[in-house]
Amino acid sequence: MPDILFGNPYPLGGDAQLWFANHPVSKTKASVSGFLQYVKRNFKNVKFVAGIGYCFGAKYFANHLTETGINDVGVFAHPSLIKESELRAIKKPLMISAAEIDRTFTDELRYKSEDILRTLSIPYQIDLFGNVSHGFAVRSDLSDKRVKYAAEKAFADAIYWIQYHATK
């Protein structure tokens, strides 16, 4: 897995503008592409490649679910920063696990994403986890029963989604 955060995860309550200045699109995109090219070059016998893009990572993973992308199937959990054009370019099966409380992947963006996916003629699934916030799948407060359920269910669903498409 590439370190797309470059050893500097976004601090809760941190300065988003400063953090994003240290994580430019070009640098992150190059990191993900370099990693996937390494996989392609060094694991030639691999017949199926899947991946999960959490939050910030979903944007960079989307580019590898295109017709020429290395990945065969993908999952996004509480995605952020994905442009409509990037979503429209996806040609491989995609599952999205979304949080009800999300200033990044808002209701409007979730509905728009669903409308776009409907037009793509690809297998897709969108799950909405009620009463949980953006980040639930990776920055979970596991002492909160709702959040623990959502995080574990999103992960289990991702595995099931990938396994289903791997055996088709």
Coordinates of N, CA and C in Angstrom, one line a residue:
M1 N 0.8 -1.2 0.0 CA 0.0 0.0 0.0 C 0.9 1.2 0.0
P2 N 0.6 2.2 -0.9 CA 1.5 3.4 -0.9 C 1.1 4.3 0.3
D3 N 2.0 5.0 0.8 CA 1.8 6.0 1.8 C 1.4 7.3 1.2
I4 N 0.1 7.5 0.8 CA -0.3 8.7 0.2 C -0.4 9.9 1.1
L5 N -0.2 9.6 2.4 CA -0.2 10.7 3.4 C 1.3 11.2 3.7
F6 N 2.2 10.5 3.1 CA 3.7 10.8 3.3 C 4.1 10.9 4.7
G7 N 3.5 10.0 5.6 CA 3.9 10.0 7.0 C 3.3 11.2 7.8
N8 N 2.3 11.8 7.1 CA 1.7 13.0 7.8 C 0.2 12.9 7.6
P9 N -0.5 12.1 8.4 CA -2.0 12.0 8.4 C -2.6 13.3 8.8
Y10 N -3.8 13.5 8.3 CA -4.5 14.8 8.6 C -4.9 14.7 10.1
P11 N -4.5 15.7 10.8 CA -4.8 15.7 12.2 C -6.2 16.2 12.5
L12 N -6.9 15.5 13.3 CA -8.3 15.9 13.7 C -8.3 17.3 14.2
G13 N -9.1 18.1 13.6 CA -9.2 19.6 14.0 C -8.0 20.4 13.4
G14 N -7.3 19.8 12.5 CA -6.1 20.5 11.9 C -6.5 21.5 10.9
D15 N -5.5 22.2 10.4 CA -5.6 23.2 9.4 C -5.6 22.6 8.0
A16 N -6.8 22.5 7.4 CA -7.0 21.8 6.1 C -6.1 22.4 5.0
Q17 N -6.1 23.7 4.9 CA -5.4 24.4 3.9 C -3.9 24.1 4.0
L18 N -3.3 24.1 5.2 CA -1.9 23.8 5.3 C -1.7 22.4 5.0
W19 N -2.5 21.4 5.4 CA -2.3 20.0 5.2 C -2.3 19.7 3.7
F20 N -3.3 20.3 3.0 CA -3.4 20.0 1.5 C -2.3 20.7 0.8
A21 N -1.7 21.8 1.3 CA -0.6 22.4 0.6 C 0.6 21.4 0.6
N22 N 0.7 20.6 1.7 CA 1.8 19.6 1.8 C 1.4 18.2 1.1
H23 N 0.2 18.2 0.5 CA -0.2 16.9 -0.1 C -0.8 17.3 -1.5
P24 N 0.0 17.9 -2.4 CA -0.6 18.3 -3.7 C -1.0 17.1 -4.5
V25 N -2.0 17.3 -5.4 CA -2.6 16.3 -6.2 C -1.4 15.6 -7.0
S26 N -0.5 16.4 -7.6 CA 0.5 15.8 -8.5 C 1.4 14.8 -7.7
K27 N 1.8 15.2 -6.5 CA 2.6 14.3 -5.7 C 1.9 13.0 -5.3
T28 N 0.6 13.1 -4.9 CA -0.2 12.0 -4.4 C -0.5 11.1 -5.6
K29 N -0.9 11.7 -6.7 CA -1.2 10.9 -7.9 C 0.0 10.1 -8.4
A30 N 1.2 10.7 -8.3 CA 2.4 10.1 -8.7 C 2.8 8.9 -7.8
S31 N 2.5 9.1 -6.5 CA 2.7 8.0 -5.5 C 1.9 6.8 -5.8
V32 N 0.6 7.0 -6.0 CA -0.3 5.9 -6.3 C 0.0 5.2 -7.6
S33 N 0.2 6.0 -8.7 CA 0.6 5.5 -10.0 C 1.9 4.7 -9.9
G34 N 2.9 5.2 -9.2 CA 4.1 4.5 -9.1 C 4.0 3.2 -8.4
F35 N 3.2 3.2 -7.4 CA 3.0 1.9 -6.7 C 2.3 0.9 -7.6
L36 N 1.2 1.3 -8.3 CA 0.5 0.4 -9.1 C 1.3 -0.1 -10.3
Q37 N 2.2 0.8 -10.8 CA 3.1 0.3 -11.9 C 4.1 -0.7 -11.4
Y38 N 4.5 -0.5 -10.1 CA 5.4 -1.5 -9.5 C 4.7 -2.8 -9.4
V39 N 3.5 -2.8 -9.0 CA 2.7 -4.1 -8.9 C 2.6 -4.7 -10.2
K40 N 2.2 -4.0 -11.2 CA 2.1 -4.5 -12.6 C 3.4 -5.1 -13.1
R41 N 4.5 -4.4 -12.9 CA 5.8 -4.8 -13.4 C 6.3 -6.1 -12.6
N42 N 6.1 -6.2 -11.4 CA 6.7 -7.2 -10.5 C 5.8 -8.4 -10.2
F43 N 4.6 -8.3 -10.5 CA 3.7 -9.4 -10.2 C 2.9 -9.8 -11.5
K44 N 3.6 -10.2 -12.5 CA 3.0 -10.5 -13.8 C 2.0 -11.6 -13.8
N45 N 2.1 -12.5 -12.9 CA 1.1 -13.6 -12.8 C -0.2 -13.3 -12.2
V46 N -0.3 -12.1 -11.6 CA -1.5 -11.7 -11.0 C -2.6 -11.4 -12.0
K47 N -3.8 -12.1 -11.8 CA -4.9 -12.0 -12.8 C -6.0 -11.0 -12.4
F48 N -5.9 -10.6 -11.1 CA -7.0 -9.8 -10.6 C -6.5 -8.8 -9.5
V49 N -6.8 -7.5 -9.7 CA -6.3 -6.5 -8.8 C -7.5 -5.7 -8.3
A50 N -7.6 -5.6 -6.9 CA -8.7 -4.9 -6.3 C -8.1 -3.9 -5.3
G51 N -8.8 -2.9 -5.0 CA -8.3 -1.9 -4.0 C -9.5 -1.1 -3.3
I52 N -9.1 -0.5 -2.2 CA -10.0 0.3 -1.5 C -9.4 1.7 -1.3
G53 N -10.2 2.7 -1.6 CA -9.8 4.1 -1.4 C -10.6 4.7 -0.3
Y54 N -9.9 5.0 0.8 CA -10.5 5.6 1.9 C -10.4 7.1 1.8
C55 N -11.4 7.9 2.0 CA -11.4 9.3 2.0 C -10.6 9.9 0.9
F56 N -9.5 10.6 1.3 CA -8.6 11.2 0.4 C -8.1 10.3 -0.7
G57 N -7.9 9.0 -0.4 CA -7.3 8.0 -1.3 C -8.3 7.7 -2.4
A58 N -9.6 7.8 -2.2 CA -10.6 7.5 -3.2 C -10.4 8.2 -4.5
K59 N -10.0 9.5 -4.4 CA -9.8 10.3 -5.6 C -8.7 9.7 -6.5
Y60 N -7.6 9.3 -5.8 CA -6.5 8.8 -6.6 C -6.7 7.3 -7.0
F61 N -7.5 6.6 -6.4 CA -7.8 5.3 -6.8 C -8.8 5.3 -8.0
A62 N -9.7 6.3 -8.0 CA -10.6 6.3 -9.1 C -10.0 6.3 -10.5
N63 N -8.8 6.9 -10.6 CA -8.1 7.0 -11.9 C -7.7 5.6 -12.3
H64 N -7.6 4.6 -11.4 CA -7.2 3.3 -11.8 C -8.3 2.3 -11.9
L65 N -9.6 2.8 -12.0 CA -10.7 2.0 -12.3 C -11.3 2.4 -13.7
T66 N -10.5 3.1 -14.4 CA -10.9 3.4 -15.8 C -10.7 2.2 -16.7
E67 N -11.0 2.3 -17.9 CA -10.9 1.2 -18.9 C -9.4 0.7 -19.0
T68 N -8.5 1.6 -18.9 CA -7.0 1.2 -19.0 C -6.4 1.1 -17.6
G69 N -7.2 1.3 -16.5 CA -6.6 1.2 -15.2 C -6.3 -0.2 -14.8
I70 N -5.3 -0.3 -13.9 CA -4.8 -1.7 -13.5 C -5.8 -2.4 -12.6
N71 N -6.7 -1.7 -11.9 CA -7.6 -2.4 -11.0 C -8.8 -2.9 -11.7
D72 N -9.3 -4.1 -11.2 CA -10.5 -4.7 -11.8 C -11.8 -4.4 -11.0
V73 N -11.6 -4.0 -9.8 CA -12.8 -3.7 -8.9 C -12.3 -2.7 -7.8
G74 N -13.3 -1.9 -7.4 CA -12.9 -1.0 -6.3 C -13.9 -0.7 -5.3
V75 N -13.5 -0.1 -4.2 CA -14.3 0.3 -3.1 C -13.9 1.6 -2.6
F76 N -14.8 2.5 -2.4 CA -14.5 3.8 -1.7 C -15.3 3.8 -0.4
A77 N -14.6 4.3 0.6 CA -15.2 4.5 1.9 C -15.1 6.0 2.2
H78 N -16.3 6.6 2.5 CA -16.4 8.1 2.7 C -15.4 8.9 1.8
P79 N -15.7 8.8 0.5 CA -14.8 9.4 -0.4 C -14.8 10.9 -0.3
S80 N -13.7 11.5 -0.8 CA -13.6 13.0 -0.9 C -12.8 13.5 -2.1
L81 N -13.2 14.6 -2.5 CA -12.5 15.3 -3.6 C -12.6 14.7 -5.0
I82 N -13.4 13.8 -5.2 CA -13.6 13.2 -6.5 C -14.4 14.1 -7.4
K83 N -13.9 14.4 -8.6 CA -14.6 15.2 -9.6 C -15.6 14.4 -10.4
E84 N -16.6 15.0 -10.9 CA -17.6 14.3 -11.7 C -16.9 13.6 -12.9
S85 N -16.0 14.3 -13.5 CA -15.3 13.7 -14.7 C -14.5 12.4 -14.3
E86 N -13.9 12.4 -13.1 CA -13.2 11.2 -12.6 C -14.2 10.1 -12.4
L87 N -15.3 10.4 -11.8 CA -16.3 9.4 -11.6 C -16.9 8.8 -12.9
R88 N -17.1 9.7 -13.8 CA -17.7 9.3 -15.1 C -16.7 8.4 -15.9
A89 N -15.4 8.5 -15.6 CA -14.4 7.7 -16.3 C -14.3 6.3 -15.8
I90 N -14.9 6.0 -14.7 CA -14.8 4.7 -14.1 C -15.6 3.6 -15.0
K91 N -14.9 2.5 -15.2 CA -15.4 1.5 -16.1 C -15.4 0.1 -15.4
K92 N -15.1 0.1 -14.1 CA -15.0 -1.2 -13.4 C -16.0 -1.1 -12.2
P93 N -16.4 -2.3 -11.7 CA -17.3 -2.3 -10.5 C -16.8 -1.5 -9.4
L94 N -17.8 -0.8 -8.8 CA -17.5 0.1 -7.7 C -18.5 0.1 -6.6
M95 N -18.0 0.0 -5.3 CA -18.9 0.0 -4.2 C -18.5 1.3 -3.3
I96 N -19.5 2.0 -2.8 CA -19.2 3.2 -2.0 C -19.9 3.0 -0.7
S97 N -19.1 3.1 0.4 CA -19.7 3.2 1.8 C -19.6 4.6 2.2
A98 N -20.8 5.2 2.5 CA -20.9 6.6 2.8 C -21.4 6.8 4.2
A99 N -21.0 8.0 4.7 CA -21.5 8.4 6.1 C -22.6 9.4 5.9
E100 N -23.6 9.3 6.8 CA -24.7 10.2 6.8 C -24.3 11.6 7.1
I101 N -23.4 11.7 8.0 CA -22.9 13.0 8.5 C -21.5 13.3 7.8
D102 N -21.6 14.0 6.7 CA -20.3 14.2 5.9 C -20.3 15.5 5.2
R103 N -19.5 16.4 5.6 CA -19.4 17.7 4.9 C -18.6 17.6 3.6
T104 N -17.9 16.5 3.4 CA -17.1 16.3 2.2 C -17.8 15.6 1.2
F105 N -18.4 14.4 1.5 CA -19.3 13.7 0.5 C -20.7 13.9 1.0
T106 N -21.2 15.1 0.6 CA -22.5 15.5 1.1 C -23.6 14.7 0.4
D107 N -24.8 14.9 1.0 CA -26.0 14.3 0.4 C -26.1 14.6 -1.1
E108 N -25.9 15.9 -1.5 CA -25.9 16.3 -2.9 C -24.9 15.5 -3.7
L109 N -23.7 15.4 -3.2 CA -22.6 14.7 -4.0 C -22.9 13.2 -4.1
R110 N -23.5 12.7 -3.0 CA -23.8 11.2 -3.0 C -24.9 11.0 -4.0
Y111 N -25.9 11.8 -4.1 CA -27.0 11.7 -5.0 C -26.5 11.8 -6.5
K112 N -25.6 12.8 -6.7 CA -25.0 13.0 -8.0 C -24.2 11.8 -8.4
S113 N -23.4 11.3 -7.4 CA -22.6 10.1 -7.7 C -23.5 8.9 -8.1
E114 N -24.6 8.8 -7.4 CA -25.5 7.7 -7.8 C -26.1 7.9 -9.2
D115 N -26.4 9.1 -9.5 CA -26.9 9.4 -10.9 C -25.9 9.1 -11.9
I116 N -24.7 9.5 -11.7 CA -23.6 9.2 -12.6 C -23.4 7.7 -12.7
L117 N -23.3 7.0 -11.6 CA -23.0 5.5 -11.7 C -24.1 4.8 -12.4
R118 N -25.3 5.3 -12.3 CA -26.5 4.7 -13.0 C -26.3 4.7 -14.5
T119 N -25.6 5.7 -15.0 CA -25.4 5.9 -16.4 C -24.2 5.1 -17.0
L120 N -23.4 4.5 -16.1 CA -22.2 3.9 -16.6 C -22.2 2.5 -17.0
S121 N -23.3 1.8 -16.8 CA -23.4 0.4 -17.1 C -22.4 -0.5 -16.5
I122 N -22.1 -0.2 -15.2 CA -21.1 -1.0 -14.5 C -21.8 -1.5 -13.2
P123 N -21.4 -2.6 -12.6 CA -21.9 -3.0 -11.3 C -21.5 -1.9 -10.3
Y124 N -22.5 -1.5 -9.5 CA -22.2 -0.5 -8.4 C -23.1 -0.8 -7.2
Q125 N -22.6 -0.3 -6.1 CA -23.4 -0.4 -4.9 C -23.1 0.9 -4.0
I126 N -24.1 1.5 -3.4 CA -23.8 2.6 -2.5 C -24.6 2.3 -1.2
D127 N -23.8 2.2 -0.1 CA -24.3 2.0 1.2 C -24.2 3.3 2.0
L128 N -25.3 3.6 2.7 CA -25.3 4.8 3.6 C -25.4 4.3 5.0
F129 N -24.4 4.7 5.8 CA -24.4 4.4 7.2 C -24.9 5.6 8.0
G130 N -26.1 5.4 8.7 CA -26.8 6.4 9.4 C -26.1 6.7 10.7
N131 N -26.1 8.0 11.1 CA -25.6 8.5 12.4 C -24.1 8.3 12.6
V132 N -23.4 8.2 11.5 CA -21.9 8.1 11.6 C -21.3 9.3 10.7
S133 N -20.1 9.7 11.1 CA -19.5 10.8 10.4 C -18.4 10.4 9.4
H134 N -18.1 11.3 8.5 CA -16.9 11.1 7.6 C -15.7 10.6 8.4
G135 N -15.1 9.6 7.9 CA -13.9 9.0 8.5 C -14.3 7.7 9.3
F136 N -15.5 7.4 9.4 CA -15.9 6.2 10.2 C -15.2 4.9 9.9
A137 N -14.8 4.7 8.7 CA -14.2 3.5 8.3 C -12.7 3.4 8.6
V138 N -12.0 4.5 9.0 CA -10.6 4.5 9.3 C -10.3 5.2 10.6
R139 N -11.1 6.1 11.0 CA -10.9 6.8 12.3 C -12.1 6.6 13.2
S140 N -12.3 5.4 13.5 CA -13.5 5.0 14.2 C -13.3 5.1 15.7
D141 N -14.4 5.5 16.4 CA -14.5 5.4 17.9 C -15.2 4.1 18.1
L142 N -14.4 3.1 18.3 CA -15.0 1.7 18.4 C -15.7 1.5 19.7
S143 N -15.6 2.5 20.6 CA -16.4 2.4 21.8 C -17.9 2.8 21.6
D144 N -18.1 3.4 20.4 CA -19.5 3.8 20.0 C -20.0 2.6 19.2
K145 N -21.0 2.0 19.7 CA -21.6 0.8 19.0 C -22.0 1.0 17.6
R146 N -22.6 2.1 17.3 CA -23.0 2.5 15.9 C -21.8 2.6 15.0
V147 N -20.8 3.3 15.4 CA -19.6 3.5 14.6 C -18.9 2.2 14.4
K148 N -18.7 1.4 15.5 CA -18.1 0.1 15.4 C -18.8 -0.8 14.3
Y149 N -20.1 -0.8 14.4 CA -20.9 -1.6 13.5 C -20.6 -1.1 12.0
A150 N -20.7 0.2 11.8 CA -20.5 0.8 10.5 C -19.1 0.5 9.9
A151 N -18.1 0.7 10.8 CA -16.7 0.4 10.3 C -16.5 -1.1 9.9
E152 N -17.0 -1.9 10.8 CA -16.8 -3.4 10.6 C -17.7 -3.8 9.4
K153 N -18.9 -3.3 9.2 CA -19.7 -3.7 8.1 C -19.2 -3.2 6.8
A154 N -18.7 -2.0 6.8 CA -18.1 -1.4 5.6 C -16.9 -2.3 5.1
F155 N -16.1 -2.7 6.1 CA -14.9 -3.5 5.7 C -15.4 -4.9 5.2
A156 N -16.3 -5.5 5.9 CA -16.8 -6.9 5.5 C -17.5 -6.8 4.2
D157 N -18.2 -5.7 3.9 CA -18.9 -5.6 2.6 C -17.8 -5.4 1.5
A158 N -16.8 -4.7 1.8 CA -15.7 -4.4 0.8 C -15.1 -5.8 0.4
I159 N -14.8 -6.6 1.4 CA -14.2 -7.9 1.2 C -15.2 -8.8 0.3
Y160 N -16.4 -8.8 0.7 CA -17.4 -9.6 0.0 C -17.5 -9.1 -1.5
W161 N -17.6 -7.8 -1.6 CA -17.7 -7.1 -3.0 C -16.5 -7.6 -3.8
I162 N -15.3 -7.5 -3.3 CA -14.1 -7.8 -4.0 C -14.1 -9.3 -4.4
Q163 N -14.4 -10.2 -3.4 CA -14.5 -11.6 -3.6 C -15.5 -12.0 -4.7
Y164 N -16.7 -11.4 -4.6 CA -17.7 -11.6 -5.6 C -17.2 -11.4 -7.0
H165 N -16.5 -10.2 -7.2 CA -16.1 -9.8 -8.5 C -14.8 -10.6 -9.0
A166 N -14.1 -11.1 -8.0 CA -12.9 -11.9 -8.3 C -13.3 -13.3 -8.8
T167 N -14.5 -13.8 -8.5 CA -14.9 -15.1 -8.9 C -15.8 -15.1 -10.1
K168 N -16.1 -14.0 -10.7 CA -17.0 -13.9 -11.8 C -16.3 -14.5 -13.1

